[in-house]
PDB file of C-alpha atoms and ligand atoms in Angstrom:
ATOM      1  CA  MET C 876     106.664 110.676 110.590  1.00 98.00           C
ATOM      2  CA  SER C 877     106.746 113.703 108.790  1.00 98.00           C
ATOM      3  CA  ALA C 878     107.876 116.358 111.484  1.00 98.00           C
ATOM      4  CA  CYS C 879     105.626 119.147 110.534  1.00 98.00           C
ATOM      5  CA  LEU C 880     102.442 116.991 110.875  1.00 98.00           C
ATOM      6  CA  LEU C 881     103.780 116.968 114.830  1.00 97.00           C
ATOM      7  CA  GLY C 882     103.772 120.613 114.697  1.00 97.00           C
ATOM      8  CA  VAL C 883     107.622 121.680 114.244  1.00 98.00           C
ATOM      9  CA  ASP C 884     108.040 124.874 111.859  1.00 98.00           C
ATOM     10  CA  CYS C 885     109.977 123.227 109.192  1.00 98.00           C
ATOM     11  CA  LYS C 886     107.261 123.305 106.270  1.00 98.00           C
ATOM     12  CA  TYR C 887     108.692 125.964 103.166  1.00 98.00           C
ATOM     13  CA  ASN C 888     107.068 128.918 104.592  1.00 98.00           C
ATOM     14  CA  GLY C 889     108.591 128.174 108.266  1.00 98.00           C
ATOM     15  CA  GLU C 890     105.168 126.984 109.344  1.00 98.00           C
ATOM     16  CA  ASN C 891     103.646 123.640 110.054  1.00 98.00           C
ATOM     17  CA  ASN C 892     100.987 120.912 109.488  1.00 98.00           C
ATOM     18  CA  LEU C 893     100.069 120.181 112.869  1.00 98.00           C
ATOM     19  CA  ASN C 894      97.477 117.171 112.761  1.00 97.00           C
ATOM     20  CA  SER C 895      95.113 116.391 115.857  1.00 96.00           C
ATOM     21  CA  LYS C 896      94.676 113.109 114.822  1.00 95.00           C
ATOM     22  CA  VAL C 897      98.537 112.258 114.521  1.00 95.00           C
ATOM     23  CA  LEU C 898      99.158 113.901 118.111  1.00 93.00           C
ATOM     24  CA  GLU C 899      96.747 111.652 119.375  1.00 95.00           C
ATOM     25  CA  LEU C 900      98.860 108.720 118.362  1.00 95.00           C
ATOM     26  CA  LEU C 901     101.777 110.067 120.431  1.00 91.00           C
ATOM     27  CA  SER C 902      99.794 108.526 123.451  1.00 93.00           C
ATOM     28  CA  LYS C 903      99.951 105.315 121.826  1.00 94.00           C
ATOM     29  CA  GLU C 904     102.917 104.940 119.597  1.00 93.00           C
ATOM     30  CA  THR C 905     106.707 106.492 119.648  1.00 93.00           C
ATOM     31  CA  LEU C 906     106.822 108.812 116.944  1.00 95.00           C
ATOM     32  CA  ILE C 907     110.342 109.979 115.456  1.00 97.00           C
ATOM     33  CA  PRO C 908     109.915 113.733 113.551  1.00 98.00           C
ATOM     34  CA  VAL C 909     111.834 113.969 110.593  1.00 98.00           C
ATOM     35  CA  CYS C 910     111.737 116.832 107.593  1.00 98.00           C
ATOM     36  CA  PRO C 911     113.861 115.242 104.613  1.00 98.00           C
ATOM     37  CA  GLU C 912     114.099 118.844 102.925  1.00 98.00           C
ATOM     38  CA  GLN C 913     115.779 120.162 106.300  1.00 98.00           C
ATOM     39  CA  LEU C 914     117.885 116.796 106.642  1.00 98.00           C
ATOM     40  CA  GLY C 915     118.604 117.415 102.957  1.00 98.00           C
ATOM     41  CA  GLY C 916     120.103 120.989 103.414  1.00 98.00           C
ATOM     42  CA  CYS C 917     117.200 123.522 102.728  1.00 98.00           C
ATOM     43  CA  PRO C 918     116.894 126.377 104.307  1.00 98.00           C
ATOM     44  CA  THR C 919     113.527 127.303 106.229  1.00 98.00           C
ATOM     45  CA  PRO C 920     111.971 129.090 105.290  1.00 98.00           C
ATOM     46  CA  ARG C 921     112.620 128.145 101.631  1.00 98.00           C
ATOM     47  CA  VAL C 922     111.103 128.679  98.192  1.00 98.00           C
ATOM     48  CA  PRO C 923     108.771 125.810  97.986  1.00 98.00           C
ATOM     49  CA  SER C 924     109.650 123.321  94.718  1.00 98.00           C
ATOM     50  CA  GLU C 925     107.428 120.624  92.686  1.00 98.00           C
ATOM     51  CA  ILE C 926     108.738 117.354  90.841  1.00 98.00           C
ATOM     52  CA  VAL C 927     108.788 118.395  87.201  1.00 98.00           C
ATOM     53  CA  ASP C 928     108.040 115.500  84.580  1.00 96.00           C
ATOM     54  CA  GLY C 929     107.977 112.847  87.196  1.00 98.00           C
ATOM     55  CA  ASP C 930     107.528 111.429  90.354  1.00 98.00           C
ATOM     56  CA  GLY C 931     110.032 110.424  93.289  1.00 98.00           C
ATOM     57  CA  ALA C 932     110.674 107.367  91.533  1.00 98.00           C
ATOM     58  CA  ASP C 933     112.243 108.716  88.827  1.00 98.00           C
ATOM     59  CA  VAL C 934     113.912 111.452  90.939  1.00 98.00           C
ATOM     60  CA  LEU C 935     115.439 108.719  92.567  1.00 98.00           C
ATOM     61  CA  ASP C 936     116.105 107.074  88.943  1.00 98.00           C
ATOM     62  CA  GLY C 937     117.819 110.411  87.499  1.00 98.00           C
ATOM     63  CA  LYS C 938     114.949 110.488  85.604  1.00 98.00           C
ATOM     64  CA  ALA C 939     113.150 113.768  86.824  1.00 98.00           C
ATOM     65  CA  ARG C 940     113.914 116.720  88.794  1.00 98.00           C
ATOM     66  CA  VAL C 941     113.081 118.867  91.672  1.00 98.00           C
ATOM     67  CA  MET C 942     112.718 122.317  90.877  1.00 98.00           C
ATOM     68  CA  THR C 943     111.955 125.252  93.294  1.00 98.00           C
ATOM     69  CA  LYS C 944     108.967 128.137  92.041  1.00 98.00           C
ATOM     70  CA  ASN C 945     111.968 129.964  90.951  1.00 98.00           C
ATOM     71  CA  GLY C 946     113.557 127.674  88.582  1.00 98.00           C
ATOM     72  CA  GLU C 947     116.325 126.745  90.736  1.00 98.00           C
ATOM     73  CA  ASP C 948     117.318 122.628  90.669  1.00 98.00           C
ATOM     74  CA  VAL C 949     117.008 121.457  94.341  1.00 98.00           C
ATOM     75  CA  THR C 950     117.100 117.892  93.513  1.00 98.00           C
ATOM     76  CA  GLU C 951     120.249 116.681  95.243  1.00 98.00           C
ATOM     77  CA  TYR C 952     119.036 118.022  98.367  1.00 98.00           C
ATOM     78  CA  PHE C 953     115.982 116.011  98.129  1.00 98.00           C
ATOM     79  CA  ILE C 954     117.936 113.285  97.477  1.00 98.00           C
ATOM     80  CA  ARG C 955     120.290 113.523 100.109  1.00 98.00           C
ATOM     81  CA  GLY C 956     117.219 114.175 102.650  1.00 98.00           C
ATOM     82  CA  ALA C 957     115.753 110.871 101.682  1.00 99.00           C
ATOM     83  CA  ARG C 958     118.876 109.107 101.828  1.00 98.00           C
ATOM     84  CA  GLU C 959     119.235 110.712 105.525  1.00 98.00           C
ATOM     85  CA  VAL C 960     115.478 109.576 106.700  1.00 98.00           C
ATOM     86  CA  LEU C 961     116.174 106.559 105.564  1.00 98.00           C
ATOM     87  CA  LYS C 962     119.052 105.954 107.351  1.00 98.00           C
ATOM     88  CA  ILE C 963     117.491 106.938 110.666  1.00 98.00           C
ATOM     89  CA  ALA C 964     114.666 104.460 109.981  1.00 98.00           C
ATOM     90  CA  GLN C 965     117.104 101.628 109.148  1.00 98.00           C
ATOM     91  CA  SER C 966     118.719 102.627 112.686  1.00 98.00           C
ATOM     92  CA  MET C 967     115.910 102.315 114.462  1.00 97.00           C
ATOM     93  CA  GLY C 968     114.305  99.407 112.945  1.00 97.00           C
ATOM     94  CA  ILE C 969     111.402 101.286 112.056  1.00 97.00           C
ATOM     95  CA  GLU C 970     108.599  99.266 109.832  1.00 96.00           C
ATOM     96  CA  LYS C 971     106.063 102.066 109.446  1.00 97.00           C
ATOM     97  CA  ALA C 972     105.842 105.828 108.218  1.00 98.00           C
ATOM     98  CA  ILE C 973     103.103 108.773 108.230  1.00 98.00           C
ATOM     99  CA  MET C 974     104.024 111.002 105.653  1.00 98.00           C
ATOM    100  CA  LYS C 975     102.521 114.214 104.902  1.00 98.00           C
ATOM    101  CA  ALA C 976      99.990 114.109 101.905  1.00 98.00           C
ATOM    102  CA  ARG C 977     101.026 115.695  98.315  1.00 98.00           C
ATOM    103  CA  SER C 978     104.228 116.787  99.471  1.00 98.00           C
ATOM    104  CA  PRO C 979     107.465 116.256  96.613  1.00 98.00           C
ATOM    105  CA  SER C 980     108.962 114.636  99.417  1.00 98.00           C
ATOM    106  CA  CYS C 981     106.657 112.908 101.693  1.00 98.00           C
ATOM    107  CA  GLY C 982     103.255 112.536  99.406  1.00 98.00           C
ATOM    108  CA  PHE C 983     102.359 108.968  99.117  1.00 98.00           C
ATOM    109  CA  CYS C 984     100.410 108.032  95.834  1.00 98.00           C
ATOM    110  CA  SER C 985      99.599 111.725  94.756  1.00 98.00           C
ATOM    111  CA  ILE C 986     101.847 114.717  94.809  1.00 98.00           C
ATOM    112  CA  TYR C 987     101.937 118.147  93.226  1.00 98.00           C
ATOM    113  CA  ASP C 988     102.428 118.113  90.013  1.00 98.00           C
ATOM    114  CA  GLY C 989     105.042 120.557  89.325  1.00 98.00           C
ATOM    115  CA  THR C 990     102.926 123.626  87.793  1.00 98.00           C
ATOM    116  CA  PHE C 991     102.594 124.996  91.381  1.00 98.00           C
ATOM    117  CA  SER C 992      99.137 125.336  90.868  1.00 98.00           C
ATOM    118  CA  GLY C 993      97.620 123.117  93.999  1.00 98.00           C
ATOM    119  CA  LYS C 994      97.073 120.515  91.123  1.00 98.00           C
ATOM    120  CA  THR C 995      98.296 116.828  91.670  1.00 98.00           C
ATOM    121  CA  LYS C 996      99.487 113.663  89.887  1.00 98.00           C
ATOM    122  CA  SER C 997      99.514 110.045  90.745  1.00 98.00           C
ATOM    123  CA  GLY C 998     102.866 108.899  92.539  1.00 98.00           C
ATOM    124  CA  ASN C 999     105.464 109.147  95.610  1.00 98.00           C
ATOM    125  CA  GLY C1000     107.489 112.133  96.980  1.00 98.00           C
ATOM    126  CA  VAL C1001     110.962 111.247  96.928  1.00 99.00           C
ATOM    127  CA  THR C1002     111.903 110.170 100.970  1.00 99.00           C
ATOM    128  CA  THR C1003     108.440 108.186 100.464  1.00 98.00           C
ATOM    129  CA  GLU C1004     109.790 106.661  97.457  1.00 98.00           C
ATOM    130  CA  ILE C1005     113.121 105.603  98.961  1.00 98.00           C
ATOM    131  CA  LEU C1006     111.216 104.264 102.119  1.00 98.00           C
ATOM    132  CA  LYS C1007     108.844 101.798  99.961  1.00 98.00           C
ATOM    133  CA  ARG C1008     111.893 100.957  98.249  1.00 98.00           C
ATOM    134  CA  ASN C1009     113.298  99.446 101.167  1.00 98.00           C
ATOM    135  CA  GLY C1010     110.493  97.729 102.573  1.00 98.00           C
ATOM    136  CA  ILE C1011     108.869 100.382 104.969  1.00 98.00           C
ATOM    137  CA  SER C1012     105.505 100.679 104.626  1.00 98.00           C
ATOM    138  CA  VAL C1013     103.960 104.453 104.329  1.00 98.00           C
ATOM    139  CA  LEU C1014     100.622 105.841 105.194  1.00 98.00           C
ATOM    140  CA  THR C1015      99.574 109.761 104.900  1.00 98.00           C
ATOM    141  CA  GLU C1016      98.027 111.587 108.048  1.00 98.00           C
ATOM    142  CA  GLU C1017      94.462 111.458 105.919  1.00 97.00           C
ATOM    143  CA  ASP C1018      94.670 107.627 106.302  1.00 96.00           C
ATOM    144  CA  VAL C1019      95.422 108.046 110.362  1.00 93.00           C
TER     145      VAL C1019
HETATM  146 FE1  LIG L2341     106.822 118.720 106.060  1.00 61.64          FE
HETATM  147 FE2  LIG L2341     108.064 116.843 104.708  1.00 61.64          FE
HETATM  148 FE3  LIG L2341     107.718 119.128 103.906  1.00 61.64          FE
HETATM  149 FE4  LIG L2341     109.416 118.332 105.828  1.00 61.64          FE
HETATM  150  S1  LIG L2341     109.695 117.859 103.669  1.00 61.64           S
HETATM  151  S2  LIG L2341     107.951 120.338 105.585  1.00 61.64           S
HETATM  152  S3  LIG L2341     108.193 117.106 106.882  1.00 61.64           S
HETATM  153  S4  LIG L2341     105.888 117.713 104.145  1.00 61.64           S
END
């Protein structure tokens, strides 16, 4: 579960994306909060980042980069965070993940387009992509 959806202040601006529908799931399911960007070594708060010229699959394949709004290349942090989340998921036998829609790490099927304008493009975030490649099913808070 993207930690920001459970109210953890791990978002780039030091806030969260608390989601009441996701919170309701806590009474029925065990939810493990993870923030791939923090696990990858990014500070909080941090300059927002987006995937430029591709999606999470391209980042993992070395064909696209993750850049901050200030032009810093943070690709390695995002890949490291994705691998850490996968390690946690595999060690706990996780089969399903609920991830924050449109995030460059957590987005599923749709992510911000790399122009920092709020526009989106098709594709997965880096962590969602690594989870999908390893057989973990993913949905977003909008599907809950
Ligand atoms: Fe939330 Fe994922 Fe962004 Fe962390 S990386 S703040 S969990 S959307």
